[in-house]
Coordinates of C-alpha atoms and ligand atoms in Angstrom, one line a residue:
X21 CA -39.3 -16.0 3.9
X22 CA -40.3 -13.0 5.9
X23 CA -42.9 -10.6 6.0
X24 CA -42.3 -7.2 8.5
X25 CA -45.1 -4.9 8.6
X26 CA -43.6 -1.6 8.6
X27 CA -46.9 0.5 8.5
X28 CA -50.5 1.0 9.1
X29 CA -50.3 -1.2 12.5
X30 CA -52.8 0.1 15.0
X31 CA -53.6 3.0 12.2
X32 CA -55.4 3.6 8.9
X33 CA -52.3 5.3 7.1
X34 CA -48.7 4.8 6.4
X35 CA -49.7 1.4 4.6
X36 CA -46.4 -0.9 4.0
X37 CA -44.9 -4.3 4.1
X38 CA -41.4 -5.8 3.4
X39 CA -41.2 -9.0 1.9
X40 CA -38.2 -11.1 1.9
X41 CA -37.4 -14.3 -0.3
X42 CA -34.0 -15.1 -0.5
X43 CA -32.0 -12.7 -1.7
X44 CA -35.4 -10.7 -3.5
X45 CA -37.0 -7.9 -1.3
X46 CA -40.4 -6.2 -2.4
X47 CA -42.2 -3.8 -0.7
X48 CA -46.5 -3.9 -1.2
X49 CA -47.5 0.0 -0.8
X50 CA -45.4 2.9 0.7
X51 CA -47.8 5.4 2.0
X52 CA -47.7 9.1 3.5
X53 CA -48.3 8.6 7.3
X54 CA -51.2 11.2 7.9
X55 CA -52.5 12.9 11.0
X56 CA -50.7 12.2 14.3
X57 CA -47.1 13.1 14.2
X58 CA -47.4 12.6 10.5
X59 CA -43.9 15.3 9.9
X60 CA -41.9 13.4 12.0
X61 CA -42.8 9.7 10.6
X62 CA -42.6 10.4 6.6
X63 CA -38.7 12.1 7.4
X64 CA -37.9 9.3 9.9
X65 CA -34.9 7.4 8.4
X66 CA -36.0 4.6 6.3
X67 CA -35.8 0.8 7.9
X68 CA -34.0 -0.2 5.4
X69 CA -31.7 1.0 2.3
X70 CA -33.4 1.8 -0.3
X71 CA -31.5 0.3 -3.1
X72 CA -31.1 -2.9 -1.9
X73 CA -35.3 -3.2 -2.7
X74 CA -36.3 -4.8 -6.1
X75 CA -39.7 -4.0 -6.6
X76 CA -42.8 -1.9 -5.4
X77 CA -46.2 -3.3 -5.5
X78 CA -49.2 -1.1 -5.3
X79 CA -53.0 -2.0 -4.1
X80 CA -54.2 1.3 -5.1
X81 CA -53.3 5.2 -5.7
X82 CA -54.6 6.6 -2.2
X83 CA -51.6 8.4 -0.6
X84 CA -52.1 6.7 2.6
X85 CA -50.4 3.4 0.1
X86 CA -48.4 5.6 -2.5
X87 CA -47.5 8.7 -0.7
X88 CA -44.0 7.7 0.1
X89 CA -42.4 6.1 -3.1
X90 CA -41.0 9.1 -4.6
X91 CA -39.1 9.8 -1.3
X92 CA -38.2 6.2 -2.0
X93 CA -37.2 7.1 -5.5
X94 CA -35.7 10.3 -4.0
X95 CA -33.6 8.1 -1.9
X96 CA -31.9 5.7 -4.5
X97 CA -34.3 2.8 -5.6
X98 CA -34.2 2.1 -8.6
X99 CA -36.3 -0.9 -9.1
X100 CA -39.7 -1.3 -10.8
X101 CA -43.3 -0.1 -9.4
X102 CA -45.7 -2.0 -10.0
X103 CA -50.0 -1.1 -10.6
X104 CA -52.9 -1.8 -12.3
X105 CA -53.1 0.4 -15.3
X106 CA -55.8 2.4 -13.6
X107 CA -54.0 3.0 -10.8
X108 CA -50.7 4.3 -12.1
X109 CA -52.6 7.0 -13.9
X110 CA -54.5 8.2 -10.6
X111 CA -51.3 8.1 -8.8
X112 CA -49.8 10.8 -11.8
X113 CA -52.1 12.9 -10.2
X114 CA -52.1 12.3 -6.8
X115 CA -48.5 12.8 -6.2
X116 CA -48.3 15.5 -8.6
X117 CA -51.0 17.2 -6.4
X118 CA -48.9 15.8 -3.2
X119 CA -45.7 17.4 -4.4
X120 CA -47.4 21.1 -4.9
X121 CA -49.5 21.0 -1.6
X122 CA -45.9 20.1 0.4
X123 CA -44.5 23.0 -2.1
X124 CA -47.0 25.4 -0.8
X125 CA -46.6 24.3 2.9
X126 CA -42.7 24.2 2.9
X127 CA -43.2 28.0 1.3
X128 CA -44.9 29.1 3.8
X129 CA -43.6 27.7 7.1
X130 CA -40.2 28.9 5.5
X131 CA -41.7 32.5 5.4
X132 CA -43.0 32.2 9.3
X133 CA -39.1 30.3 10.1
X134 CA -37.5 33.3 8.4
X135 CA -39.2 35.8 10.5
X136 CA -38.0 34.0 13.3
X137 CA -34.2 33.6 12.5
X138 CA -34.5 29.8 11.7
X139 CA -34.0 27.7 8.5
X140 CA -36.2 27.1 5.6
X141 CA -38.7 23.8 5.6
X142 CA -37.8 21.4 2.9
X143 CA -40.9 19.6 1.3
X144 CA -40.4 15.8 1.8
X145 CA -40.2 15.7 -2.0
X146 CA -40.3 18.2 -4.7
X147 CA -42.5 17.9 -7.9
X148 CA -39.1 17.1 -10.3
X149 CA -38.7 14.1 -7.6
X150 CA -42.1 13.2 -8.5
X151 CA -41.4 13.4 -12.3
X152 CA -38.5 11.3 -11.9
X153 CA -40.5 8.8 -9.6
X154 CA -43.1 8.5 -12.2
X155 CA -40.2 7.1 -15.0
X156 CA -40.4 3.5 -12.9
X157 CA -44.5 3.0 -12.7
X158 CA -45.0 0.2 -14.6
X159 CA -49.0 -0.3 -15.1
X160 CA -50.3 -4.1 -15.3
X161 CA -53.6 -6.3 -16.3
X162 CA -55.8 -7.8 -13.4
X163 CA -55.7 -11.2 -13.4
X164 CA -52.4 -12.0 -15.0
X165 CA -49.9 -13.6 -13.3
X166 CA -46.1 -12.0 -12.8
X167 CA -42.7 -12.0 -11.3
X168 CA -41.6 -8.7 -9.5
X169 CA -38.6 -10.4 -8.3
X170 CA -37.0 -13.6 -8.2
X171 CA -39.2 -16.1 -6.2
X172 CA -41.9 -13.5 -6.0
X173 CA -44.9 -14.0 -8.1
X174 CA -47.8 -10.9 -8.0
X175 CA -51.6 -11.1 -9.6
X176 CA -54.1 -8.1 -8.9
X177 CA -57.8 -9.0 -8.1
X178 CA -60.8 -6.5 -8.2
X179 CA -60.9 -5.1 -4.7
X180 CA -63.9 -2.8 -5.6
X181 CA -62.5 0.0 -3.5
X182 CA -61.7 2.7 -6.2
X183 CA -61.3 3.0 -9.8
X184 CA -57.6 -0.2 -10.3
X185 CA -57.9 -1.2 -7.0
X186 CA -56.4 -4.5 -6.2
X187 CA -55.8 -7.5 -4.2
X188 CA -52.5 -8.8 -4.0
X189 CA -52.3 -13.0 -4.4
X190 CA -48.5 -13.1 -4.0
X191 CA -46.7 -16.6 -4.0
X192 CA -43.1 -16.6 -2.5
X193 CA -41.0 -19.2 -4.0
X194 CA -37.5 -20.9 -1.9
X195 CA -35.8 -24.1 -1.4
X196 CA -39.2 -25.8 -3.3
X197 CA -41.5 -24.5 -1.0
X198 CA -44.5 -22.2 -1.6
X199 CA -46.3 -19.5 -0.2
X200 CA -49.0 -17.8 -0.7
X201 CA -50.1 -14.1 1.0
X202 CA -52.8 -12.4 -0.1
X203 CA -52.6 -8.1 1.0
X204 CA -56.5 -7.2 0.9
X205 CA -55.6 -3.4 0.4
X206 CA -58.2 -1.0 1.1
X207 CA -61.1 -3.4 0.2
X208 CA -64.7 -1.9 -1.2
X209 CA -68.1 -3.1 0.3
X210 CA -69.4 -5.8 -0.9
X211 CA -72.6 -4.2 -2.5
X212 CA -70.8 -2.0 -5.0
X213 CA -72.2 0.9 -6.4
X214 CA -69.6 2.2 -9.2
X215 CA -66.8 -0.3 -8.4
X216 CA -67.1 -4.1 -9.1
X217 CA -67.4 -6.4 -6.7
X218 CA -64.3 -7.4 -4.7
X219 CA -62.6 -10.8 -5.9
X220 CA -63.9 -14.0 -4.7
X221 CA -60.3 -15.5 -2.9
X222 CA -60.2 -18.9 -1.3
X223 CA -56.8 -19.8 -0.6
X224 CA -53.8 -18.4 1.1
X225 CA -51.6 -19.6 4.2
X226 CA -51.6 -15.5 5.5
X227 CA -54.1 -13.0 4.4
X228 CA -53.6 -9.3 5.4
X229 CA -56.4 -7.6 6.1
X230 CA -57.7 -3.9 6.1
X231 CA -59.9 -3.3 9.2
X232 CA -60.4 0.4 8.9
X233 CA -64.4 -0.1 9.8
X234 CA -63.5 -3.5 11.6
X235 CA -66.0 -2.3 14.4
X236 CA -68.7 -0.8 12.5
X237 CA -71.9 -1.0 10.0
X238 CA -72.2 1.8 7.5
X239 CA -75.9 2.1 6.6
X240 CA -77.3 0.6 3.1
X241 CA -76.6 2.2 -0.3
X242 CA -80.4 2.9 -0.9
X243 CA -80.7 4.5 2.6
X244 CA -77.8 6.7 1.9
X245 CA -78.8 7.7 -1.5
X246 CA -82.3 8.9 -0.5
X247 CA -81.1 10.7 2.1
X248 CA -79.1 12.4 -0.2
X249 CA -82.1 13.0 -2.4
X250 CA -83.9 14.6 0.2
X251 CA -81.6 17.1 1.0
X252 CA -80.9 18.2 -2.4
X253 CA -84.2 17.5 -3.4
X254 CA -85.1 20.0 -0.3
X255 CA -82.2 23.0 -0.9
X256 CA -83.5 23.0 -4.9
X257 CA -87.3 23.7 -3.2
X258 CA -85.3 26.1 -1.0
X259 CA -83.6 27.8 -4.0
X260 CA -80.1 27.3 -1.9
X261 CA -76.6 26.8 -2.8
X262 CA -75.4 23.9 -1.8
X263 CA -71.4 23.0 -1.4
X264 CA -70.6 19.3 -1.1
X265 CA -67.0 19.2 0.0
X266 CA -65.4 16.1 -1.7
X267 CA -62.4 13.7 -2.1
X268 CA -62.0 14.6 -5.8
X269 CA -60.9 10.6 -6.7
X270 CA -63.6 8.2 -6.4
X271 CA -66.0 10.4 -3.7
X272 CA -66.5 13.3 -6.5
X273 CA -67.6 10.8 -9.2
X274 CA -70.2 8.9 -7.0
X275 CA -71.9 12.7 -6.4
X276 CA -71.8 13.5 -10.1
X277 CA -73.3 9.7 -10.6
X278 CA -75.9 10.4 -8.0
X279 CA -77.0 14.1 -9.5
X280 CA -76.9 11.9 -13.0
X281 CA -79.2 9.9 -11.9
X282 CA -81.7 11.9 -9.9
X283 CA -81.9 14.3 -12.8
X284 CA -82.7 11.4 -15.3
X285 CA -85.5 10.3 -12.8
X286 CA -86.6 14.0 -13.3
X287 CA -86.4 15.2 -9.8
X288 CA -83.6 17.5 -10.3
X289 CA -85.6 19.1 -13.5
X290 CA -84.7 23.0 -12.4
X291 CA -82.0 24.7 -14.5
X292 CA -79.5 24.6 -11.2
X293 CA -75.6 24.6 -12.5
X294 CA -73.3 22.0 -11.0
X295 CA -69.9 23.3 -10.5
X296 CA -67.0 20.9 -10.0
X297 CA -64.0 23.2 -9.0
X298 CA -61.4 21.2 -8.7
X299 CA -58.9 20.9 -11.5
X300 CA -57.6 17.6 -10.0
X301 CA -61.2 16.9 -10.5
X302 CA -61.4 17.0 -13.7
X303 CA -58.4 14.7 -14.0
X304 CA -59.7 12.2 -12.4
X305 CA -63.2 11.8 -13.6
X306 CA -61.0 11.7 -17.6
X307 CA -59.5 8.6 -15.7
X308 CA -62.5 7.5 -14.5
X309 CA -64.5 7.8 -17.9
X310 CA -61.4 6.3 -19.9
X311 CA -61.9 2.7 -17.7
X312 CA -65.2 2.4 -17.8
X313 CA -65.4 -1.0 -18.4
X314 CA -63.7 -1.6 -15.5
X315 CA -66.1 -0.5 -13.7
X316 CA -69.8 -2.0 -12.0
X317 CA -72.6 -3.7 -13.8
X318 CA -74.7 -1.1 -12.4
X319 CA -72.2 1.6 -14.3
X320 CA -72.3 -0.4 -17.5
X321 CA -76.0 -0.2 -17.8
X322 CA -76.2 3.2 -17.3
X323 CA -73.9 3.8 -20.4
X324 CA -75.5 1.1 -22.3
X325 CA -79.0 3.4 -21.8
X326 CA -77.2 6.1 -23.1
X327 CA -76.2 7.8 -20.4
X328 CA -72.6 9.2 -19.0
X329 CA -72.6 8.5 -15.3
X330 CA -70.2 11.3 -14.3
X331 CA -71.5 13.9 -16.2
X332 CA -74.8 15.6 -15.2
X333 CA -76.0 17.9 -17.4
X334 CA -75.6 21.7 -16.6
X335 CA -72.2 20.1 -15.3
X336 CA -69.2 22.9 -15.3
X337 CA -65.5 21.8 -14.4
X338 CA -63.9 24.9 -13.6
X339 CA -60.1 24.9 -13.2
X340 CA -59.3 29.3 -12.7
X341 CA -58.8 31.1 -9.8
X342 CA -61.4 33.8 -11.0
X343 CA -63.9 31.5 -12.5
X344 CA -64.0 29.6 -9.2
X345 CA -64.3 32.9 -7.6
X346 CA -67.1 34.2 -9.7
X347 CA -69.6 31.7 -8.5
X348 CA -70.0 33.5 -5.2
X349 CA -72.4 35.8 -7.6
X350 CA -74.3 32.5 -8.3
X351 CA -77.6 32.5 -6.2
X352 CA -78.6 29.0 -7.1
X353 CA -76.0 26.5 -7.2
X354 CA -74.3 22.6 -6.1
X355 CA -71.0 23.1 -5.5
X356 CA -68.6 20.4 -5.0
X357 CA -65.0 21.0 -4.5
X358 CA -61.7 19.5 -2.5
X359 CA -60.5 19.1 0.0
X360 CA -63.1 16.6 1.4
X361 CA -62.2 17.4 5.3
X362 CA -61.7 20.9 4.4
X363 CA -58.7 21.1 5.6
X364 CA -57.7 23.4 2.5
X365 CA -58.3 23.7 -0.8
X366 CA -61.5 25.5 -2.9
X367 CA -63.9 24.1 -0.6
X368 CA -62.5 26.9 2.3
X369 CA -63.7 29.8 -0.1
X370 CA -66.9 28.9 -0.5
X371 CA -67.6 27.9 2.9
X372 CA -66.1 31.6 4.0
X373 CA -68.4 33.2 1.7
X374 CA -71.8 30.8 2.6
X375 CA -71.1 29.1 5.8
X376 CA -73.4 32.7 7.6
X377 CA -75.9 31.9 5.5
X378 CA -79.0 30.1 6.9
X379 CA -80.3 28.9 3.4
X380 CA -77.0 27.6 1.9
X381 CA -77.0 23.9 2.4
X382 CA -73.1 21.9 3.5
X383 CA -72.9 18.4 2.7
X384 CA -70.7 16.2 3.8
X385 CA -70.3 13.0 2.0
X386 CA -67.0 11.5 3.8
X387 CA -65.4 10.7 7.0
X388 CA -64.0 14.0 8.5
X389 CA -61.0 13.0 10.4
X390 CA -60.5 14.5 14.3
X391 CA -59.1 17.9 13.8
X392 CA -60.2 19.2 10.6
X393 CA -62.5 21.9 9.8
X394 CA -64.9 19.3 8.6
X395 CA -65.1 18.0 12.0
X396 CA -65.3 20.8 13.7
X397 CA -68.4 21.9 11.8
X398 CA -69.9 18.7 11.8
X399 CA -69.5 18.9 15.8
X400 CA -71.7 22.2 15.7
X401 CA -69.0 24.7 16.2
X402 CA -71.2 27.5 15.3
X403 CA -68.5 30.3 15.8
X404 CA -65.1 29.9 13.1
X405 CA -62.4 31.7 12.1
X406 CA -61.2 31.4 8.4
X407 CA -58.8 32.9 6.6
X408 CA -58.4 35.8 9.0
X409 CA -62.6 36.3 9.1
X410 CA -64.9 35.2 11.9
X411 CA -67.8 33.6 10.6
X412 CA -71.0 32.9 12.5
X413 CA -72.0 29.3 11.2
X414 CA -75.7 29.6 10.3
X415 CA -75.9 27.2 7.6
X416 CA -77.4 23.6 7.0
X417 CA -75.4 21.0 7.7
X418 CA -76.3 17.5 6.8
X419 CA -73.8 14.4 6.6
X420 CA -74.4 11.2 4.8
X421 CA -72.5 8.5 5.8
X422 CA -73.3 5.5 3.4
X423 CA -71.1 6.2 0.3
X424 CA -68.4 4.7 1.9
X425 CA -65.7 2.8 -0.8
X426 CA -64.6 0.7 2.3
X427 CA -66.0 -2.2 3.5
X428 CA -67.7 -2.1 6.5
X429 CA -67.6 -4.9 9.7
X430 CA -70.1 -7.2 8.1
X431 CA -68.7 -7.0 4.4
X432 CA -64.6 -7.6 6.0
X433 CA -65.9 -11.0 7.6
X434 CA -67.9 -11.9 4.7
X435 CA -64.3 -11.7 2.2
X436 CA -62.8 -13.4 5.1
X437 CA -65.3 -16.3 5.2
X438 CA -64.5 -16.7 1.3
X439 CA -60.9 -18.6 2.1
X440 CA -62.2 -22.1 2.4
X441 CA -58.2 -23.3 3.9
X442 CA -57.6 -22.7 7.1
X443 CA -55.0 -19.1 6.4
X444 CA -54.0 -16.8 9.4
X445 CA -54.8 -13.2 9.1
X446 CA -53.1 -10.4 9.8
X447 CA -55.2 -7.5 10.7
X448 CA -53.7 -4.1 9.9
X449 CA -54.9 -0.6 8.7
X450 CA -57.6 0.2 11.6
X451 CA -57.7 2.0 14.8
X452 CA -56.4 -0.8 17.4
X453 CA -60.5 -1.4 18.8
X454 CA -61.2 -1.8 15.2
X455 CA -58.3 -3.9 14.6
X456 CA -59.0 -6.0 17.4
X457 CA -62.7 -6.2 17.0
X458 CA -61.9 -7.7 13.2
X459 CA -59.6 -10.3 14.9
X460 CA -62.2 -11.3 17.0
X461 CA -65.0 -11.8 14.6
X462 CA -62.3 -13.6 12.1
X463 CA -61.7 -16.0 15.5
X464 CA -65.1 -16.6 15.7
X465 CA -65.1 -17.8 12.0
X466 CA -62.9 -20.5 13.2
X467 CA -59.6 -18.5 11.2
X468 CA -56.4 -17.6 13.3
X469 CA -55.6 -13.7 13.5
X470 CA -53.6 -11.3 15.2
X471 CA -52.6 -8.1 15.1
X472 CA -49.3 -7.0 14.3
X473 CA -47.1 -4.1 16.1
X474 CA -45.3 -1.7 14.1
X475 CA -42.4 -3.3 12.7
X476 CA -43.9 -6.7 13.6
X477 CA -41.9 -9.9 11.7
X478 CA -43.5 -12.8 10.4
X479 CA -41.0 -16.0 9.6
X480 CA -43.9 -17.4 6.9
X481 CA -44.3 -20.8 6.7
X482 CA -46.5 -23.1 4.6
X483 CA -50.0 -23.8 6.5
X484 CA -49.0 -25.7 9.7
X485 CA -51.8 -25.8 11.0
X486 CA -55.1 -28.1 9.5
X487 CA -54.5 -30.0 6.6
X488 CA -56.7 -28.2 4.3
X489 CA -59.1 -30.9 2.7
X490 CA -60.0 -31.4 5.7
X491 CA -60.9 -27.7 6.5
X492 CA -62.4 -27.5 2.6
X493 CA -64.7 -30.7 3.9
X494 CA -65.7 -28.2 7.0
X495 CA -65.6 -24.7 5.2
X496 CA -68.7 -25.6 3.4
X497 CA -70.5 -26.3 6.5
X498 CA -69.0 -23.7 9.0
X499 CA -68.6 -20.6 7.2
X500 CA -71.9 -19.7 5.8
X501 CA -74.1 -20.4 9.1
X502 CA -71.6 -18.8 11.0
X503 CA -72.0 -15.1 9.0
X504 CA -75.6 -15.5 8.8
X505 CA -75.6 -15.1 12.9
X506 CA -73.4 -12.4 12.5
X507 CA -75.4 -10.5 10.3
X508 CA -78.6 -11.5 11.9
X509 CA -77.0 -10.0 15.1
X510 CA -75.6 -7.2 13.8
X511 CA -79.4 -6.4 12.2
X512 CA -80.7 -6.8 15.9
X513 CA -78.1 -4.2 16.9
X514 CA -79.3 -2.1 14.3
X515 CA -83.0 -2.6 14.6
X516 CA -82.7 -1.9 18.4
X517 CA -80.2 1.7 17.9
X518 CA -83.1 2.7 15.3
X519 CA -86.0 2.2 17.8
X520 CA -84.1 4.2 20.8
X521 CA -83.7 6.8 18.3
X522 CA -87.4 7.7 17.9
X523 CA -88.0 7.4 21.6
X524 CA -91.8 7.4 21.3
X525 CA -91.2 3.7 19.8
X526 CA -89.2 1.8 22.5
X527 CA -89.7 2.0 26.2
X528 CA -87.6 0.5 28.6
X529 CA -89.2 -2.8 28.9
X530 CA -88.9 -3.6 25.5
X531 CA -85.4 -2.3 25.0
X532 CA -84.2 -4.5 27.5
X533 CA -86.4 -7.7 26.4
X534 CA -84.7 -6.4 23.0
X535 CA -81.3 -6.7 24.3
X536 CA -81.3 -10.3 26.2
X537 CA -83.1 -12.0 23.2
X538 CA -79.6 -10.3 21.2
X539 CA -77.6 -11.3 23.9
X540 CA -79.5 -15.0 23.9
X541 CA -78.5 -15.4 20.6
X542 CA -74.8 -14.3 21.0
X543 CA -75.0 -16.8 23.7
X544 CA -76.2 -20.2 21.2
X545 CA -73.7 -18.7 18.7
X546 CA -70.3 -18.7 20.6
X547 CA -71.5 -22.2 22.0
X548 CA -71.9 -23.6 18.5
X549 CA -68.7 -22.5 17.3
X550 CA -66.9 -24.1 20.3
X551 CA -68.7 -27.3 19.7
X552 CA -67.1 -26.5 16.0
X553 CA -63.7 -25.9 17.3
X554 CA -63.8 -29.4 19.1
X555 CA -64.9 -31.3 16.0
X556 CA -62.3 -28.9 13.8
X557 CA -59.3 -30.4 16.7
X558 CA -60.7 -33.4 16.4
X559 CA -60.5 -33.6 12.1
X560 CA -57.0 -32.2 12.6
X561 CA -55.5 -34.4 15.0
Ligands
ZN606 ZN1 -57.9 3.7 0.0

């Protein structure tokens, strides 16, 4: 039984894994590289061929874990791919959006080769490849248990990441011996706002593990969503437009939950339109309102009251060119429209019409990756060129960083401390001081872990290491202390960045009396979980 990790090692994109069970070979998500070198690493020859694979599993429709399987498709597999219900009808769109965007690019960069004397681009796949990849989605229940291929079992656990997210619990069967992996996927904090909460897991002899904020803390959902309010709350006093530029899965829904919500509280009481311009938009909130059930307890009383979370009222969805146009006449106005880095899409017209404007308002409610125009306005470039205009930047730009669907440092160690056996983890999908930083705090929960390279092989074997009643016996002791002194320390770390930031309140004395207590306490905590390590060889031996 092996497992290779064939992406997302020592990145956040390109997720995939091979699994190998006798003569059975599944892959769990085949995603788009993004970002560095991304051209070169979607066209490199597949590792392996592609009809020899039985099945695809997917944790989720995010092209950084879907991107690639109609090239796969494209390629000659033939097997089934398999998804939460959800999920296969968010990927419909995705790639159908994926296949026109490489359309559009291919277009163009054959127009500039052309010029040039050289040969047209090919897209990595065209939008009938996609239609024809779509034929072998095959959408299933969470919770229910089934084969993908023989010896390989599958069930889907709420990963509260986005809308039919899931955790793989996958039991490989040979020669009468078991098991058991469990793929985290892209895994959702875990106070949820519109997902559920991620699935309770507490036994597998690997886990693999996102770590895409393995290194950091993402401030509170209440923080975030008054900061939100205040700005809005501010441009509507202002009489400003306002563009939000947005992921239109998942992202765009929590801003249309958040304007729900602040109108019903009667804040947002002025007759301000909200346009979504994004006819993928649209598409996705249908999705989104279709599985509602799936969705939080939080969500569920809202609709129970009445209410439809992703609909605001005064709420337009505009799909035309011209319509989407036509609100540059619109004084008064929140805008919210893809791409959520701006690196293309709707979003880049409105910012070229408003971005001189000192009154219009630009918020950014996701991470904008290095490179993007996002980025570079969040930076404080003030001076831009856009579509063939130079624009003086004058607007205001405000980012808030808490509506994160990932977990954050904190929340990752917290699923982690859930498996009560003794399983080692495999930390993938993060930036390698994320990555690492993960591994470590998993160490220091007494787990194993390590982080894979690219194309990394793992001979799987039953848990060799403690017998696990007798890590159950310790579990109950260990785990819980052990992440309440990582979040108390991770508080102090907090506490002590939010003093320094209002310099009046911290001077240097206390900053560094701050610090040793923190370090004091790091101190007593690595020392207690040696002294636990002893006793855990000691049980073992
Ligand atoms: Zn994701």
């Amino acid at each position: 039984m092996i497992l290779r990790v064939l992406g997302a090692a020592g990145e956040v994109t390109g997720s995939s894994y091979l699994l190998e069970v006798g003569k059975s070979r599944v892959i769990v998500d085949f995603g788009l590289h993004q970002g560095r070198h991304e051209e070169e690493r979607n066209t490199a020859p597949l590792p392996f061929a592609p009809n020899s694979i039985d099945a695809v599993v997917l944790t989720h429709a995010h092209l950084d874990h879907t991107g690639r399987v109609p090239l796969l498709v494209k390629s000659g597999f033939r097997g089934k791919v398999f998804a939460t219900s959800p999920t296969v009808e968010l990927t419909q769109v995705l790639w159908k959006d994926s296949a026109h965007i490489m359309k559009e690019e291919a277009e163009w960069r054959s127009r500039k080769n052309l010029r040039k004397g050289l040969p047209p681009v090919e897209p990595l796949y065209s939008e009938d490849d996609v239609e024809q990849a779509l034929q072998f989605l095959s959408p299933v229940s969470y919770d229910d248990i089934f084969e993908v291929a023989p010896g390989i079992k599958v069930r889907c656990r709420d990963a509260g990441h986005i809308l039919g997210s899931a955790n793989l619990e996958v039991w490989l069967q040979e020669n009468g011996e078991e098991v058991k992996l469990v793929f985290s996927g892209d895994l959702g904090p875990q106070d949820t706002v519109m997902e559920r909460n991620p699935a309770h897991i507490e036994s597998a002899d690997y886990v693999i593990i996102e770590s895409t904020y393995g290194d950091r803390l993402h401030k509170t959902n209440l923080e975030s969503r008054d900061e939100f309010r205040d700005v809005l709350l501010d441009a509507v006093r202002q009489k400003s437009k306002v563009l939000i530029p947005t992921f239109v899965v998942d992202r765009a829904q929590r801003v249309l939950y958040e304007i729900m919500l602040l109108q019903k509280e009667g804040g947002l009481d002025e007759k301000i339109p909200i346009f979504f311009d994004s006819p993928m938009g649209v598409k996705a909130t249908k999705i989104y309102e279709k599985y509602l059930p799936l969705l939080s307890r939080e969500i569920q009383e809202q609709i129970q009251q009445g209410n439809n979370p992703f609909s605001p009222d005064r709420l337009r969805y505009v799909s035309g060119v011209e319509e989407s146009r036509s609100i540059n006449d619109v004084r008064q106005a929140i805008v919210l429209a893809g791409s959520g880095m701006c690196n293309g899409g709707r979003i880049i017209h409105h910012l070229k019409h408003n971005l001189w404007d000192p009154t219009c308002h630009v918020v950014f409610v996701g991470y904008q990756a290095v490179g993007t125009l996002g980025r570079r306005l969040v930076e404080g470039e003030t001076y831009l060129k856009m579509a063939g205009e130079e624009i003086n930047v004058k607007a205001q730009l405000h980012t808030i960083n808490g509506f994160s669907a990932h977990a954050d440092r904190r929340d990752l160690l917290k699923w982690a401390g859930n498996f009560k056996n003794s399983p080692m983890f495999i930390v993938t999908h993060g930036e390698p001081k994320s990555s690492l930083a993960l591994a470590e705090g998993i160490k220091e929960l007494g787990y194993r872990a390590e982080v894979p390279a690219p194309g990394q092989e793992f001979r799987l074997e039953q848990g060799r290491d403690l017998a696990p009643a007798a890590v159950d016996s310790l579990g109950e002791i260990v785990h819980p202390r052990q992440i309440h002194q990582e979040d108390l320390l991770a508080e102090m770390a907090d506490i002590i960045a939010a003093l320094q930031e209002e310099e009046n309140l911290l001077s240097p004395e206390m900053f560094s009396l701050l610090e040793s207590s923190r370090t004091l306490l790091d101190v007593v905590r690595k020392s207690s979980l040696e002294e636990v390590g002893r006793t855990r060889q000691g049980v073992s031996a």
